[in-house]
Amino acid sequence: MNALDQTLALAWRSLVQVRRNPWELGDYSIQPILFLVLFLFVFGGAIAGSPDDYLAFVLPGVIVMNMLFVTVYVGHGLNTDLTRGVFDRFRALPIPRWAPLAGRILADVVKQVLCIGLLLIVGYLLGFRLATSFGHLLVMVLLVLTFAVAFSWVMVLVGVLARDPEHVQLFGFTALFPVTFVSSAFVPVETMPEWLQGFVQANPVSLLTEAARGLMNADGAVAAPALASLAWAAGIAAVFAPLSVWVLNRRLARG
Amino acid sequence: MDNTIEVEGLVRDFAGTRAVDEVSLQVPAGHVLGLLGPNGAGKTTTVRMLATLLSPTAGRARVGGLDVVDQAARVREIIGLTGQYASVDEKLTGRENLILIARLLGMKRAAARARADELLVDFSLREAGHRPVQTYSGGMRRRLDLAASLVGRPRILFLDEPSTGLDPRARRDLWARVRRLQDAGTTVLLTTQYLEEADALADSIVVLDQGRVIAEGTAAELKARVGTRTLFLRLARADQADAAARQVATLTGSEPHVEGETLSAPVAEASLLPAVLRELDAAGIEVAELGLRSASLDDVFLSLTGQTGSGDAPADAAGDSGEDAA
Ligand SMILES: Nc1ncnc2c1ncn2[C@@H]1O[C@H](COP(=O)(O)OP(=O)(O)OP(=O)(O)O)[C@@H](O)[C@H]1O
Ligand SMILES: [Mg+2]
């Protein structure tokens, strides 16, 4: 058995729980559906004139927000393994040291695909219609997944640093809320005070959402925000992947 | 195949404290070594270094002829480890936990399932195997943890307090299993606080205290070190225990272990018995029960570890009394 099979076995392990207990998925699927519906009917009228007009605007935003929230579970799962001794059992096995991390991130990608699919279905039921092609939609999904993999490393770091799994969740969500809300995911940037606009426009959440909007609604630039999001993803991965691994090794060496 | 464990001058420091201090030990192939010691003695730290989970501050250790630092990856191929605390995935079923490990060890899907089912039956977890571990009792978790360390049929097995939390029956099952593994040639290093367990299983015993080896040998050798026999004394009144302890100390030359109204102390000669009775009687101490029994490992343990708080040479202090017995 090679390292790839071992990584797949470890990814299977994170996913099999979901299969047996679909409510587990509820943690990160019910919530975005709730957000989507609430935003649509509560803010839709105020922001876009009517819920129907708001749907195409907010759906990409909710997809991006949910992608970020799902990455918290990478850190949560890793921390659970570290604090419950499961990680030690893996380390005493003849597998590459990175395999448990890779397995988690891979499983996360599968969960991300499920969540995006679910949101698209709910969006469709609420009246969303794709203005572009299936190919564009696929590019949108790949773009969001690429960012998710990069951003997972931030949550790996949180998972390594946190004392227990509850703190991972607490810290992860607390940090993500302002980042997602101070973006153009739910509200057009023009409506915000000027001093905030600079930050909002540079926020990768905005960039990714705008690229996704362009790819789903054919109503704006795609290349510029997509490339900027990819640059962010590369930068985040370049900083956080080595940093997380270094901190993880330090934690393990401490005993 | 080399199934030995060789440890030489192993040291591990944690932020200022020395958890393991120059530990050296040898386990011949196919032997069971019992690592005994009170809380904080350094048992877990030693096991974690041997299982490649923790790097030593100094010293060397070879497991199966392989260096635990330089050849850690190859060491992992031949060892099994059951840590002190359960380390199974709570969200998975027992069976899934075992299948995962089998798959990680390179077994094909069908072989992995077969091995998992075999172990579930062996550890009386067949029914529970399809439930998430979350729903297991402490003892069931412990058994699953043991099963998990045996999935790959390791040549060398580390068990850190394997019987903690097991009921008497499960403990006997575990002992039988360790003996079977030993018969099959597996080398086992187990830590325990149950002296009875070391007595029953271990070919040789190493006693650790405050990170240092303070005694080693077979159970019989260790018993011999504290005296062939133990004076056992029960008083009618607990408030006379201190006075009795003083008398016994002067007569036997070693401080007795006092627990409520009972005292025990190692003695070299049986002829001491009438003298003890006479002296206590003269001092007005009422004796309810007095006798001699052969030393148990508990006596060894207490006499070896009990004195280390103050003295610097505890092993020798306890060691010279009963060299004549074997
Ligand atoms: N990660 C750590 N950081 C700091 N100190 C540690 C760490 N792990 C162990 N120690 C210290 O090292 C010493 C030995 O600990 P260890 O866990 O090896 O003892 P033990 O013999 O297994 O005890 P027990 O019977 O309670 O399990 C203790 O003083 C403990 O506080
Ligand atoms: Mg311990």
GROMACS .gro file of N, CA, C and O in nm, chain B residues 48-116:
model
  276
  303ARG      N    1   0.682   0.600   2.529
  303ARG     CA    2   0.664   0.686   2.413
  303ARG      C    3   0.794   0.707   2.335
  303ARG      O    4   0.792   0.718   2.213
  304MET      N    5   0.905   0.708   2.406
  304MET     CA    6   1.033   0.718   2.335
  304MET      C    7   1.061   0.590   2.257
  304MET      O    8   1.107   0.595   2.144
  305LEU      N    9   1.032   0.476   2.319
  305LEU     CA   10   1.059   0.349   2.251
  305LEU      C   11   0.967   0.330   2.131
  305LEU      O   12   1.002   0.265   2.033
  306ALA      N   13   0.846   0.389   2.138
  306ALA     CA   14   0.751   0.375   2.028
  306ALA      C   15   0.766   0.486   1.925
  306ALA      O   16   0.678   0.507   1.843
  307THR      N   17   0.874   0.560   1.932
  307THR     CA   18   0.910   0.667   1.837
  307THR      C   19   0.819   0.789   1.842
  307THR      O   20   0.821   0.872   1.752
  308LEU      N   21   0.740   0.802   1.948
  308LEU     CA   22   0.650   0.918   1.955
  308LEU      C   23   0.717   1.040   2.017
  308LEU      O   24   0.669   1.152   2.003
  309LEU      N   25   0.826   1.016   2.086
  309LEU     CA   26   0.893   1.124   2.158
  309LEU      C   27   1.042   1.102   2.138
  309LEU      O   28   1.090   0.989   2.148
  310SER      N   29   1.115   1.211   2.111
  310SER     CA   30   1.258   1.189   2.091
  310SER      C   31   1.332   1.204   2.223
  310SER      O   32   1.300   1.290   2.304
  311PRO      N   33   1.431   1.119   2.245
  311PRO     CA   34   1.505   1.123   2.370
  311PRO      C   35   1.593   1.249   2.377
  311PRO      O   36   1.640   1.297   2.273
  312THR      N   37   1.611   1.301   2.497
  312THR     CA   38   1.705   1.412   2.516
  312THR      C   39   1.848   1.359   2.504
  312THR      O   40   1.935   1.426   2.450
  313ALA      N   41   1.870   1.241   2.555
  313ALA     CA   42   2.001   1.177   2.544
  313ALA      C   43   1.983   1.027   2.556
  313ALA      O   44   1.877   0.979   2.594
  314GLY      N   45   2.089   0.954   2.520
  314GLY     CA   46   2.084   0.809   2.531
  314GLY      C   47   2.041   0.744   2.401
  314GLY      O   48   2.010   0.813   2.303
  315ARG      N   49   2.040   0.613   2.401
  315ARG     CA   50   2.006   0.539   2.280
  315ARG      C   51   1.908   0.428   2.311
  315ARG      O   52   1.907   0.373   2.420
  316ALA      N   53   1.827   0.395   2.213
  316ALA     CA   54   1.738   0.281   2.229
  316ALA      C   55   1.725   0.210   2.095
  316ALA      O   56   1.711   0.275   1.991
  317ARG      N   57   1.734   0.078   2.099
  317ARG     CA   58   1.715  -0.002   1.979
  317ARG      C   59   1.599  -0.096   2.001
  317ARG      O   60   1.593  -0.165   2.103
  318VAL      N   61   1.507  -0.094   1.908
  318VAL     CA   62   1.390  -0.181   1.916
  318VAL      C   63   1.394  -0.273   1.796
  318VAL      O   64   1.394  -0.225   1.682
  319GLY      N   65   1.403  -0.402   1.820
  319GLY     CA   66   1.417  -0.496   1.710
  319GLY      C   67   1.545  -0.469   1.632
  319GLY      O   68   1.549  -0.489   1.510
  320GLY      N   69   1.646  -0.423   1.701
  320GLY     CA   70   1.774  -0.397   1.636
  320GLY      C   71   1.779  -0.264   1.562
  320GLY      O   72   1.879  -0.230   1.501
  321LEU      N   73   1.669  -0.188   1.567
  321LEU     CA   74   1.663  -0.061   1.492
  321LEU      C   75   1.664   0.057   1.589
  321LEU      O   76   1.598   0.053   1.693
  322ASP      N   77   1.737   0.158   1.552
  322ASP     CA   78   1.747   0.277   1.636
  322ASP      C   79   1.616   0.355   1.633
  322ASP      O   80   1.565   0.386   1.526
  323VAL      N   81   1.563   0.390   1.750
  323VAL     CA   82   1.431   0.456   1.753
  323VAL      C   83   1.434   0.597   1.698
  323VAL      O   84   1.329   0.653   1.665
  324VAL      N   85   1.553   0.657   1.688
  324VAL     CA   86   1.560   0.792   1.632
  324VAL      C   87   1.596   0.784   1.483
  324VAL      O   88   1.521   0.832   1.398
  325ASP      N   89   1.707   0.720   1.452
  325ASP     CA   90   1.755   0.718   1.313
  325ASP      C   91   1.672   0.628   1.222
  325ASP      O   92   1.668   0.650   1.101
  326GLN      N   93   1.611   0.525   1.280
  326GLN     CA   94   1.536   0.431   1.195
  326GLN      C   95   1.390   0.423   1.241
  326GLN      O   96   1.327   0.317   1.234
  327ALA      N   97   1.339   0.539   1.283
  327ALA     CA   98   1.204   0.542   1.341
  327ALA      C   99   1.099   0.480   1.248
  327ALA      O  100   1.013   0.405   1.292
  328ALA      N  101   1.108   0.513   1.119
  328ALA     CA  102   1.006   0.464   1.026
  328ALA      C  103   1.004   0.311   1.022
  328ALA      O  104   0.897   0.250   1.016
  329ARG      N  105   1.123   0.251   1.028
  329ARG     CA  106   1.127   0.104   1.023
  329ARG      C  107   1.085   0.042   1.157
  329ARG      O  108   1.029  -0.067   1.159
  330VAL      N  109   1.111   0.113   1.265
  330VAL     CA  110   1.066   0.065   1.396
  330VAL      C  111   0.914   0.053   1.396
  330VAL      O  112   0.856  -0.044   1.444
  331ARG      N  113   0.848   0.154   1.334
  331ARG     CA  114   0.701   0.156   1.334
  331ARG      C  115   0.642   0.036   1.261
  331ARG      O  116   0.526   0.001   1.284
  332GLU      N  117   0.720  -0.023   1.173
  332GLU     CA  118   0.668  -0.138   1.099
  332GLU      C  119   0.660  -0.264   1.184
  332GLU      O  120   0.589  -0.357   1.151
  333ILE      N  121   0.735  -0.268   1.293
  333ILE     CA  122   0.740  -0.393   1.370
  333ILE      C  123   0.680  -0.382   1.510
  333ILE      O  124   0.674  -0.480   1.582
  334ILE      N  125   0.635  -0.260   1.547
  334ILE     CA  126   0.583  -0.247   1.684
  334ILE      C  127   0.431  -0.230   1.686
  334ILE      O  128   0.369  -0.195   1.586
  335GLY      N  129   0.375  -0.259   1.802
  335GLY     CA  130   0.236  -0.225   1.829
  335GLY      C  131   0.237  -0.147   1.959
  335GLY      O  132   0.322  -0.171   2.045
  336LEU      N  133   0.146  -0.050   1.971
  336LEU     CA  134   0.144   0.032   2.092
  336LEU      C  135   0.002   0.050   2.141
  336LEU      O  136  -0.087   0.087   2.066
  337THR      N  137  -0.018   0.023   2.270
  337THR     CA  138  -0.141   0.064   2.334
  337THR      C  139  -0.102   0.166   2.439
  337THR      O  140  -0.033   0.134   2.535
  338GLY      N  141  -0.139   0.290   2.415
  338GLY     CA  142  -0.101   0.398   2.507
  338GLY      C  143  -0.181   0.391   2.636
  338GLY      O  144  -0.273   0.310   2.649
  339GLN      N  145  -0.144   0.477   2.728
  339GLN     CA  146  -0.211   0.476   2.858
  339GLN      C  147  -0.357   0.517   2.845
  339GLN      O  148  -0.441   0.467   2.918
  340TYR      N  149  -0.384   0.608   2.754
  340TYR     CA  150  -0.521   0.654   2.735
  340TYR      C  151  -0.571   0.605   2.600
  340TYR      O  152  -0.495   0.600   2.503
  341ALA      N  153  -0.700   0.572   2.596
  341ALA     CA  154  -0.758   0.519   2.473
  341ALA      C  155  -0.731   0.614   2.357
  341ALA      O  156  -0.734   0.736   2.373
  342SER      N  157  -0.698   0.558   2.242
  342SER     CA  158  -0.665   0.643   2.128
  342SER      C  159  -0.736   0.590   2.004
  342SER      O  160  -0.674   0.563   1.902
  343VAL      N  161  -0.866   0.573   2.016
  343VAL     CA  162  -0.945   0.529   1.902
  343VAL      C  163  -1.040   0.642   1.863
  343VAL      O  164  -1.068   0.730   1.943
  344ASP      N  165  -1.086   0.637   1.740
  344ASP     CA  166  -1.175   0.742   1.690
  344ASP      C  167  -1.317   0.719   1.744
  344ASP      O  168  -1.380   0.619   1.712
  345GLU      N  169  -1.362   0.812   1.823
  345GLU     CA  170  -1.492   0.799   1.891
  345GLU      C  171  -1.609   0.794   1.794
  345GLU      O  172  -1.712   0.735   1.823
  346LYS      N  173  -1.593   0.859   1.679
  346LYS     CA  174  -1.705   0.870   1.586
  346LYS      C  175  -1.720   0.745   1.501
  346LYS      O  176  -1.826   0.718   1.447
  347LEU      N  177  -1.612   0.670   1.486
  347LEU     CA  178  -1.618   0.547   1.406
  347LEU      C  179  -1.669   0.432   1.492
  347LEU      O  180  -1.659   0.436   1.614
  348THR      N  181  -1.718   0.328   1.428
  348THR     CA  182  -1.752   0.207   1.502
  348THR      C  183  -1.621   0.136   1.536
  348THR      O  184  -1.515   0.166   1.481
  349GLY      N  185  -1.631   0.040   1.627
  349GLY     CA  186  -1.513  -0.038   1.663
  349GLY      C  187  -1.454  -0.105   1.542
  349GLY      O  188  -1.332  -0.107   1.519
  350ARG      N  189  -1.543  -0.161   1.458
  350ARG     CA  190  -1.498  -0.232   1.341
  350ARG      C  191  -1.428  -0.139   1.243
  350ARG      O  192  -1.322  -0.171   1.189
  351GLU      N  193  -1.486  -0.021   1.224
  351GLU     CA  194  -1.424   0.075   1.131
  351GLU      C  195  -1.286   0.118   1.180
  351GLU      O  196  -1.193   0.136   1.101
  352ASN      N  197  -1.273   0.135   1.312
  352ASN     CA  198  -1.142   0.169   1.367
  352ASN      C  199  -1.039   0.063   1.329
  352ASN      O  200  -0.927   0.096   1.288
  353LEU      N  201  -1.075  -0.063   1.346
  353LEU     CA  202  -0.979  -0.170   1.318
  353LEU      C  203  -0.951  -0.181   1.168
  353LEU      O  204  -0.837  -0.204   1.127
  354ILE      N  205  -1.056  -0.163   1.088
  354ILE     CA  206  -1.037  -0.168   0.942
  354ILE      C  207  -0.943  -0.057   0.897
  354ILE      O  208  -0.852  -0.078   0.817
  355LEU      N  209  -0.962   0.061   0.953
  355LEU     CA  210  -0.876   0.174   0.916
  355LEU      C  211  -0.729   0.140   0.942
  355LEU      O  212  -0.644   0.161   0.856
  356ILE      N  213  -0.702   0.087   1.060
  356ILE     CA  214  -0.563   0.056   1.093
  356ILE      C  215  -0.509  -0.054   1.002
  356ILE      O  216  -0.396  -0.046   0.954
  357ALA      N  217  -0.593  -0.153   0.977
  357ALA     CA  218  -0.550  -0.260   0.887
  357ALA      C  219  -0.517  -0.204   0.748
  357ALA      O  220  -0.418  -0.241   0.687
  358ARG      N  221  -0.601  -0.113   0.701
  358ARG     CA  222  -0.577  -0.052   0.569
  358ARG      C  223  -0.449   0.031   0.571
  358ARG      O  224  -0.370   0.027   0.476
  359LEU      N  225  -0.428   0.104   0.681
  359LEU     CA  226  -0.307   0.185   0.690
  359LEU      C  227  -0.183   0.097   0.695
  359LEU      O  228  -0.073   0.137   0.655
  360LEU      N  229  -0.200  -0.025   0.745
  360LEU     CA  230  -0.087  -0.118   0.752
  360LEU      C  231  -0.067  -0.191   0.620
  360LEU      O  232   0.019  -0.277   0.608
  361GLY      N  233  -0.151  -0.157   0.521
  361GLY     CA  234  -0.129  -0.212   0.388
  361GLY      C  235  -0.212  -0.333   0.352
  361GLY      O  236  -0.191  -0.395   0.249
  362MET      N  237  -0.309  -0.369   0.438
  362MET     CA  238  -0.393  -0.484   0.403
  362MET      C  239  -0.495  -0.446   0.297
  362MET      O  240  -0.545  -0.334   0.295
  363LYS      N  241  -0.527  -0.544   0.213
  363LYS     CA  242  -0.633  -0.522   0.115
  363LYS      C  243  -0.767  -0.516   0.188
  363LYS      O  244  -0.779  -0.560   0.301
  364ARG      N  245  -0.868  -0.462   0.116
  364ARG     CA  246  -0.996  -0.438   0.179
  364ARG      C  247  -1.054  -0.564   0.247
  364ARG      O  248  -1.093  -0.561   0.363
  365ALA      N  249  -1.056  -0.673   0.174
  365ALA     CA  250  -1.116  -0.795   0.228
  365ALA      C  251  -1.035  -0.848   0.346
  365ALA      O  252  -1.091  -0.888   0.449
  366ALA      N  253  -0.903  -0.843   0.333
  366ALA     CA  254  -0.818  -0.890   0.442
  366ALA      C  255  -0.835  -0.802   0.565
  366ALA      O  256  -0.837  -0.852   0.679
  367ALA      N  257  -0.850  -0.672   0.541
  367ALA     CA  258  -0.867  -0.579   0.653
  367ALA      C  259  -0.996  -0.609   0.729
  367ALA      O  260  -0.998  -0.612   0.852
  368ARG      N  261  -1.104  -0.636   0.654
  368ARG     CA  262  -1.231  -0.668   0.719
  368ARG      C  263  -1.221  -0.797   0.797
  368ARG      O  264  -1.270  -0.808   0.910
  369ALA      N  265  -1.156  -0.895   0.737
  369ALA     CA  266  -1.143  -1.025   0.804
  369ALA      C  267  -1.065  -1.011   0.934
  369ALA      O  268  -1.103  -1.065   1.038
  370ARG      N  269  -0.955  -0.935   0.927
  370ARG     CA  270  -0.872  -0.917   1.047
  370ARG      C  271  -0.951  -0.844   1.156
  370ARG      O  272  -0.944  -0.878   1.274
  371ALA      N  273  -1.027  -0.742   1.114
  371ALA     CA  274  -1.107  -0.666   1.211
  371ALA      C  275  -1.209  -0.757   1.280
  371ALA      O  276  -1.222  -0.756   1.403
   0.00000   0.00000   0.00000
